[in-house]
Amino acid sequence: MADQLRRITLASRPQGDATTEHFALETGDIPEPGAGEALVAVDHFSLDPYMRGRMDDGPSYAEPVAVGATMGAQGVGRVIASRADGLSEGDVVTGMTGWASHAVLPAEQLTKVPDGVPPTAVLGVLGMPGFTGWFGLTEIGKPKAGETLVVGAATGPVGSMVGQLAKAYGLRTVAVAGGADKCEMAREVYGFDAAVDHRAYGSVSEMRKALDEAAPDGIDIYFENVGGKTLEAVLPLMNTFGRIPVCGMVAWYDGAGDVQTTMPALWRTLLVKRMAVQGFIIADHWDRFGAFQSDVAPRVNKGEIEWREDVAKGIESAPQAFLDMLKGGNTGKQIVAV
């Protein structure tokens, strides 16, 4: 099959929970690059929660994936044919290759991976997820030494970046993660001061009590990755003038689920505590990517930032790996080895 294109397409739109039946594995001819383009043999591609939203046909910040089209994703691989100045066979590059074994892209949409950088790092710690965590914390969270930060999905590529940077900035850091193993990872690998297992509590009030004990001085920054029960537990514990960078709501991506917070209660909390809540889409802020690289790449190279990957083997494994990730089945950055 090496002489064929393999790709995962969107077979149909989910109505509620997504399943493997909403994806299809297709094969075809490997495309030829046109003028100014390069053909990339994809080695790895990224799986990220935002992709679930693009499976729906509704208003959002990104166009939905068309039924029958290749699922979108950032990938990394080697140029195997080029008709573009500045790109040669053998160059290791990254770009929006999709869930596919091969991709043809214009040269301006491909970036060479610097020498000495593990190629998959550009999909996680030094790529969009790491950048997301850095930007949301520094630009919206505005951390100050001595404050307390809580982050959901704390062992994922965004949450772990947020926690480690906040710790370096002198904050008390509290992780929210699913399961005892992830909580241990949050403390022992990523250096969080405390970790709360959201799966260990049957009610919001029980979880709130655990968070209150982990953050005895209240919460100044809540980095929102998940929504759901975590958001409900956190809100009453926020300090006056607290900040909430809103990055994702993975608990609600397959529907409303067990949403209990009422709008009036939420709005009153924001008013009374004079909180700043800002949603952000990292694609709006690529002008800050250089600043992120300058700050974080040296930390990664010195071993000051820990990062982990979960690697699913084979392109056919992508749909199940993606669905498992949405349910918290990964422990690090979820990628697929084609």
Short mmCIF file of C-alpha atoms in Angstrom, two decimals:
data_model
loop_
_atom_site.label_atom_id
_atom_site.label_comp_id
_atom_site.label_asym_id
_atom_site.label_seq_id
_atom_site.Cartn_x
_atom_site.Cartn_y
_atom_site.Cartn_z
CA MET A 1 0.00 0.00 0.00
CA ALA A 2 3.07 2.28 0.12
CA ASP A 3 2.40 3.37 -3.47
CA GLN A 4 -1.10 4.58 -2.59
CA LEU A 5 -2.55 7.51 -0.74
CA ARG A 6 -4.37 6.50 2.43
CA ARG A 7 -6.61 8.97 4.20
CA ILE A 8 -9.35 9.15 6.82
CA THR A 9 -12.42 11.02 5.66
CA LEU A 10 -15.55 12.26 7.41
CA ALA A 11 -18.15 9.69 6.38
CA SER A 12 -21.13 11.38 8.08
CA ARG A 13 -21.90 14.04 10.66
CA PRO A 14 -22.49 12.92 14.24
CA GLN A 15 -25.80 13.56 15.94
CA GLY A 16 -24.57 13.42 19.52
CA ASP A 17 -21.58 11.25 20.35
CA ALA A 18 -19.11 10.65 17.53
CA THR A 19 -18.27 7.01 16.75
CA THR A 20 -15.89 5.20 14.41
CA GLU A 21 -18.78 4.87 11.95
CA HIS A 22 -18.49 8.58 11.24
CA PHE A 23 -15.08 8.02 9.64
CA ALA A 24 -13.92 6.10 6.57
CA LEU A 25 -10.49 4.86 5.46
CA GLU A 26 -10.00 5.50 1.75
CA THR A 27 -7.19 4.81 -0.69
CA GLY A 28 -6.28 6.45 -3.98
CA ASP A 29 -3.50 7.66 -6.18
CA ILE A 30 -0.70 9.68 -4.65
CA PRO A 31 -1.13 13.27 -5.88
CA GLU A 32 1.48 15.11 -7.94
CA PRO A 33 2.74 18.53 -6.84
CA GLY A 34 2.01 21.50 -9.06
CA ALA A 35 4.12 24.60 -9.55
CA GLY A 36 5.15 26.04 -6.18
CA GLU A 37 4.03 22.92 -4.32
CA ALA A 38 5.67 19.96 -2.58
CA LEU A 39 4.55 16.39 -1.97
CA VAL A 40 5.03 15.27 1.62
CA ALA A 41 5.11 11.69 2.89
CA VAL A 42 3.51 12.11 6.30
CA ASP A 43 5.22 10.37 9.22
CA HIS A 44 2.98 11.62 12.05
CA PHE A 45 -0.10 13.79 12.44
CA SER A 46 -1.77 15.38 15.42
CA LEU A 47 -5.14 14.62 17.00
CA ASP A 48 -6.69 17.56 18.87
CA PRO A 49 -10.06 18.15 20.57
CA TYR A 50 -11.02 21.07 18.29
CA MET A 51 -11.41 18.57 15.43
CA ARG A 52 -14.64 17.33 17.00
CA GLY A 53 -16.26 20.73 16.42
CA ARG A 54 -15.27 20.68 12.76
CA MET A 55 -17.23 17.44 12.30
CA ASP A 56 -20.46 19.39 12.91
CA ASP A 57 -22.08 21.68 10.37
CA GLY A 58 -22.71 24.71 12.51
CA PRO A 59 -21.39 28.24 12.97
CA SER A 60 -17.89 28.24 14.42
CA TYR A 61 -14.50 29.88 14.08
CA ALA A 62 -13.42 27.32 11.44
CA GLU A 63 -15.14 25.87 8.41
CA PRO A 64 -16.61 22.41 9.02
CA VAL A 65 -15.02 19.44 7.33
CA ALA A 66 -17.12 18.50 4.30
CA VAL A 67 -18.61 15.02 4.27
CA GLY A 68 -16.26 12.91 2.18
CA ALA A 69 -13.29 15.23 2.75
CA THR A 70 -10.06 14.36 4.55
CA MET A 71 -10.08 15.14 8.25
CA GLY A 72 -7.83 18.14 8.88
CA ALA A 73 -4.72 18.00 11.04
CA GLN A 74 -1.20 19.27 11.38
CA GLY A 75 1.32 16.70 10.28
CA VAL A 76 5.07 16.29 9.95
CA GLY A 77 6.95 14.35 7.29
CA ARG A 78 9.53 14.40 4.50
CA VAL A 79 9.36 16.08 1.12
CA ILE A 80 9.48 13.37 -1.54
CA ALA A 81 8.87 15.61 -4.57
CA SER A 82 9.12 19.36 -4.94
CA ARG A 83 8.32 21.98 -7.53
CA ALA A 84 8.87 24.80 -5.06
CA ASP A 85 11.89 27.00 -4.50
CA GLY A 86 13.44 26.45 -1.09
CA LEU A 87 12.11 22.92 -0.60
CA SER A 88 14.08 19.84 -1.59
CA GLU A 89 13.59 16.11 -1.36
CA GLY A 90 14.42 14.93 2.13
CA ASP A 91 13.48 18.15 3.91
CA VAL A 92 11.53 17.52 7.13
CA VAL A 93 8.53 19.83 7.16
CA THR A 94 5.29 20.47 8.99
CA GLY A 95 1.95 21.76 7.73
CA MET A 96 -1.75 21.00 7.58
CA THR A 97 -1.46 17.60 5.94
CA GLY A 98 -4.68 16.12 7.33
CA TRP A 99 -5.27 12.55 8.45
CA ALA A 100 -3.41 11.19 5.45
CA SER A 101 -0.29 9.34 4.36
CA HIS A 102 0.60 11.95 1.73
CA ALA A 103 -0.23 15.60 1.15
CA VAL A 104 0.47 18.21 -1.52
CA LEU A 105 0.76 21.73 -0.14
CA PRO A 106 2.01 25.09 -1.40
CA ALA A 107 5.49 25.93 -0.16
CA GLU A 108 4.21 28.87 1.89
CA GLN A 109 2.05 26.44 3.92
CA LEU A 110 5.01 24.26 4.88
CA THR A 111 7.64 25.02 7.51
CA LYS A 112 10.97 23.26 7.82
CA VAL A 113 11.57 21.58 11.16
CA PRO A 114 14.80 22.97 12.64
CA ASP A 115 17.76 20.65 13.03
CA GLY A 116 18.01 19.16 16.49
CA VAL A 117 14.28 19.38 17.19
CA PRO A 118 12.43 16.04 17.48
CA PRO A 119 9.98 16.22 14.55
CA THR A 120 6.92 15.31 16.61
CA ALA A 121 7.68 18.13 19.06
CA VAL A 122 6.30 20.60 16.51
CA LEU A 123 2.93 18.87 16.87
CA GLY A 124 2.83 19.38 20.63
CA VAL A 125 5.17 21.06 23.06
CA LEU A 126 6.71 23.38 20.44
CA GLY A 127 3.63 23.55 18.23
CA MET A 128 0.03 24.64 18.40
CA PRO A 129 -0.84 23.00 21.78
CA GLY A 130 2.21 24.39 23.57
CA PHE A 131 1.66 27.79 21.98
CA THR A 132 -1.98 27.71 23.07
CA GLY A 133 -1.02 27.09 26.69
CA TRP A 134 1.69 29.76 26.66
CA PHE A 135 -0.49 32.42 25.04
CA GLY A 136 -3.59 31.80 27.14
CA LEU A 137 -1.64 31.88 30.38
CA THR A 138 0.69 34.79 29.70
CA GLU A 139 -1.52 37.07 27.59
CA ILE A 140 -4.93 36.42 29.17
CA GLY A 141 -4.20 34.82 32.54
CA LYS A 142 -1.57 37.47 33.36
CA PRO A 143 0.00 35.39 36.15
CA LYS A 144 1.60 36.97 39.20
CA ALA A 145 3.90 35.27 41.69
CA GLY A 146 2.02 34.07 44.76
CA GLU A 147 -1.29 33.52 42.96
CA THR A 148 -3.08 30.18 42.53
CA LEU A 149 -3.84 28.58 39.17
CA VAL A 150 -6.15 25.66 38.37
CA VAL A 151 -6.10 23.96 34.99
CA GLY A 152 -8.31 21.17 33.66
CA ALA A 153 -7.01 18.34 31.46
CA ALA A 154 -3.76 19.07 33.25
CA THR A 155 -1.66 16.24 31.83
CA GLY A 156 -2.53 17.03 28.22
CA PRO A 157 -0.20 19.07 26.01
CA VAL A 158 -1.96 22.36 26.74
CA GLY A 159 -2.59 21.84 30.44
CA SER A 160 0.88 20.54 31.20
CA MET A 161 2.44 23.56 29.49
CA VAL A 162 0.21 25.91 31.48
CA GLY A 163 1.06 24.22 34.78
CA GLN A 164 4.80 24.13 34.25
CA LEU A 165 5.02 27.75 33.13
CA ALA A 166 2.82 28.90 36.01
CA LYS A 167 5.05 27.05 38.46
CA ALA A 168 8.11 28.70 36.92
CA TYR A 169 6.40 32.08 37.36
CA GLY A 170 5.95 31.44 41.09
CA LEU A 171 2.29 30.41 41.28
CA ARG A 172 0.68 27.63 43.29
CA THR A 173 -0.53 25.14 40.68
CA VAL A 174 -3.48 22.77 40.99
CA ALA A 175 -4.17 20.12 38.37
CA VAL A 176 -7.55 18.62 37.54
CA ALA A 177 -7.18 15.27 35.80
CA GLY A 178 -9.08 12.03 35.29
CA GLY A 179 -7.81 9.12 37.37
CA ALA A 180 -5.20 8.49 40.04
CA ASP A 181 -2.45 7.77 37.51
CA LYS A 182 -2.90 11.11 35.76
CA CYS A 183 -2.99 12.94 39.07
CA GLU A 184 0.29 11.29 40.04
CA MET A 185 1.74 12.28 36.66
CA ALA A 186 0.61 15.86 37.21
CA ARG A 187 2.48 16.02 40.51
CA GLU A 188 5.53 13.87 39.80
CA VAL A 189 6.22 14.66 36.12
CA TYR A 190 4.81 18.15 35.61
CA GLY A 191 5.43 19.51 39.10
CA PHE A 192 1.91 20.56 40.12
CA ASP A 193 1.56 21.35 43.81
CA ALA A 194 -1.72 19.45 44.05
CA ALA A 195 -3.99 17.37 41.84
CA VAL A 196 -7.72 16.67 41.98
CA ASP A 197 -9.19 13.58 40.32
CA HIS A 198 -12.50 14.67 38.79
CA ARG A 199 -13.54 11.03 38.40
CA ALA A 200 -13.36 10.44 42.15
CA TYR A 201 -16.33 12.65 43.00
CA GLY A 202 -19.96 11.91 42.32
CA SER A 203 -21.15 15.46 42.75
CA VAL A 204 -20.01 18.98 41.99
CA SER A 205 -20.09 19.88 45.69
CA GLU A 206 -17.71 17.05 46.58
CA MET A 207 -15.29 18.09 43.88
CA ARG A 208 -15.55 21.71 44.96
CA LYS A 209 -14.58 20.73 48.50
CA ALA A 210 -11.48 18.94 47.18
CA LEU A 211 -10.52 21.97 45.11
CA ASP A 212 -11.06 24.25 48.09
CA GLU A 213 -8.61 22.16 50.09
CA ALA A 214 -6.09 22.19 47.23
CA ALA A 215 -6.43 25.97 46.79
CA PRO A 216 -6.90 27.33 50.32
CA ASP A 217 -6.29 30.93 49.21
CA GLY A 218 -8.86 30.73 46.42
CA ILE A 219 -8.27 30.58 42.68
CA ASP A 220 -6.87 33.52 40.75
CA ILE A 221 -6.57 31.91 37.30
CA TYR A 222 -8.66 29.05 35.96
CA PHE A 223 -7.39 27.89 32.57
CA GLU A 224 -10.53 26.47 30.98
CA ASN A 225 -9.98 23.38 28.85
CA VAL A 226 -12.95 21.22 29.75
CA GLY A 227 -16.14 22.91 30.97
CA GLY A 228 -18.58 20.50 32.61
CA LYS A 229 -18.27 19.56 36.28
CA THR A 230 -14.84 21.16 36.65
CA LEU A 231 -16.12 24.60 35.67
CA GLU A 232 -19.06 24.28 38.04
CA ALA A 233 -16.78 23.31 40.91
CA VAL A 234 -14.27 26.07 40.25
CA LEU A 235 -16.47 29.14 39.76
CA PRO A 236 -17.52 29.80 43.39
CA LEU A 237 -13.87 29.45 44.46
CA MET A 238 -12.59 32.15 42.12
CA ASN A 239 -11.08 35.19 43.81
CA THR A 240 -12.19 38.73 43.09
CA PHE A 241 -10.57 39.95 39.87
CA GLY A 242 -9.86 36.37 38.84
CA ARG A 243 -9.12 35.55 35.20
CA ILE A 244 -10.41 32.69 33.06
CA PRO A 245 -8.78 32.08 29.67
CA VAL A 246 -11.33 29.95 27.80
CA CYS A 247 -9.47 27.53 25.55
CA GLY A 248 -11.81 24.55 25.18
CA MET A 249 -14.87 22.74 26.52
CA VAL A 250 -14.15 19.10 25.77
CA ALA A 251 -16.76 17.86 28.27
CA TRP A 252 -19.48 19.39 26.10
CA TYR A 253 -18.18 18.63 22.60
CA ASP A 254 -20.55 15.71 22.13
CA GLY A 255 -23.55 17.62 23.47
CA ALA A 256 -24.66 19.39 26.62
CA GLY A 257 -24.20 16.32 28.86
CA ASP A 258 -24.80 17.07 32.55
CA VAL A 259 -24.59 20.86 32.40
CA GLN A 260 -26.09 22.17 35.66
CA THR A 261 -24.79 25.72 35.94
CA THR A 262 -27.58 28.18 35.16
CA MET A 263 -26.90 31.33 33.21
CA PRO A 264 -28.12 33.68 35.97
CA ALA A 265 -25.83 32.06 38.57
CA LEU A 266 -22.88 32.16 36.20
CA TRP A 267 -23.48 35.77 35.21
CA ARG A 268 -23.88 36.85 38.84
CA THR A 269 -20.58 35.22 39.80
CA LEU A 270 -18.76 37.03 37.00
CA LEU A 271 -20.26 40.34 38.08
CA VAL A 272 -19.85 40.07 41.84
CA LYS A 273 -16.25 38.90 41.60
CA ARG A 274 -15.41 41.32 38.76
CA MET A 275 -13.84 38.50 36.80
CA ALA A 276 -12.26 38.67 33.37
CA VAL A 277 -13.33 35.80 31.09
CA GLN A 278 -11.91 35.71 27.57
CA GLY A 279 -12.29 33.07 24.93
CA PHE A 280 -9.46 32.81 22.46
CA ILE A 281 -8.64 30.95 19.26
CA ILE A 282 -4.92 30.48 18.85
CA ALA A 283 -5.13 30.84 15.06
CA ASP A 284 -5.81 34.56 15.66
CA HIS A 285 -2.44 35.04 17.33
CA TRP A 286 0.24 33.54 15.12
CA ASP A 287 2.05 36.86 15.23
CA ARG A 288 3.07 35.84 18.76
CA PHE A 289 4.43 32.43 17.76
CA GLY A 290 7.99 33.73 17.49
CA ALA A 291 7.83 35.10 21.04
CA PHE A 292 6.55 31.72 22.23
CA GLN A 293 9.39 29.90 20.50
CA SER A 294 11.96 32.29 21.94
CA ASP A 295 10.62 31.77 25.46
CA VAL A 296 9.76 28.07 25.47
CA ALA A 297 12.21 26.37 23.09
CA PRO A 298 15.21 27.08 25.35
CA ARG A 299 13.26 25.74 28.33
CA VAL A 300 12.49 22.55 26.39
CA ASN A 301 16.10 22.16 25.26
CA LYS A 302 17.31 22.54 28.86
CA GLY A 303 14.85 19.94 30.10
CA GLU A 304 12.90 22.51 32.11
CA ILE A 305 9.65 21.62 30.32
CA GLU A 306 8.54 18.00 30.42
CA TRP A 307 6.42 16.59 27.60
CA ARG A 308 4.89 13.23 26.80
CA GLU A 309 3.34 11.66 23.71
CA ASP A 310 0.78 8.94 23.10
CA VAL A 311 1.44 7.38 19.70
CA ALA A 312 -1.26 5.40 17.90
CA LYS A 313 0.26 3.08 15.30
CA GLY A 314 -1.15 3.12 11.76
CA ILE A 315 -3.47 5.58 10.07
CA GLU A 316 -6.38 3.18 10.54
CA SER A 317 -6.03 3.65 14.32
CA ALA A 318 -6.74 7.39 14.13
CA PRO A 319 -10.55 7.38 14.59
CA GLN A 320 -10.50 5.28 17.76
CA ALA A 321 -7.51 7.14 19.16
CA PHE A 322 -9.34 10.41 18.53
CA LEU A 323 -12.52 9.24 20.24
CA ASP A 324 -10.54 7.87 23.20
CA MET A 325 -8.76 11.22 23.53
CA LEU A 326 -12.09 13.06 23.74
CA LYS A 327 -12.97 10.84 26.71
CA GLY A 328 -9.61 11.39 28.42
CA GLY A 329 -7.98 8.17 27.25
CA ASN A 330 -4.62 9.79 26.47
CA THR A 331 -1.92 10.72 28.98
CA GLY A 332 0.18 12.96 26.70
CA LYS A 333 0.00 14.61 23.28
CA GLN A 334 -2.02 12.29 21.05
CA ILE A 335 -0.41 11.71 17.68
CA VAL A 336 -0.66 9.05 14.97
CA ALA A 337 2.34 7.34 13.41
CA VAL A 338 1.27 6.80 9.83
#
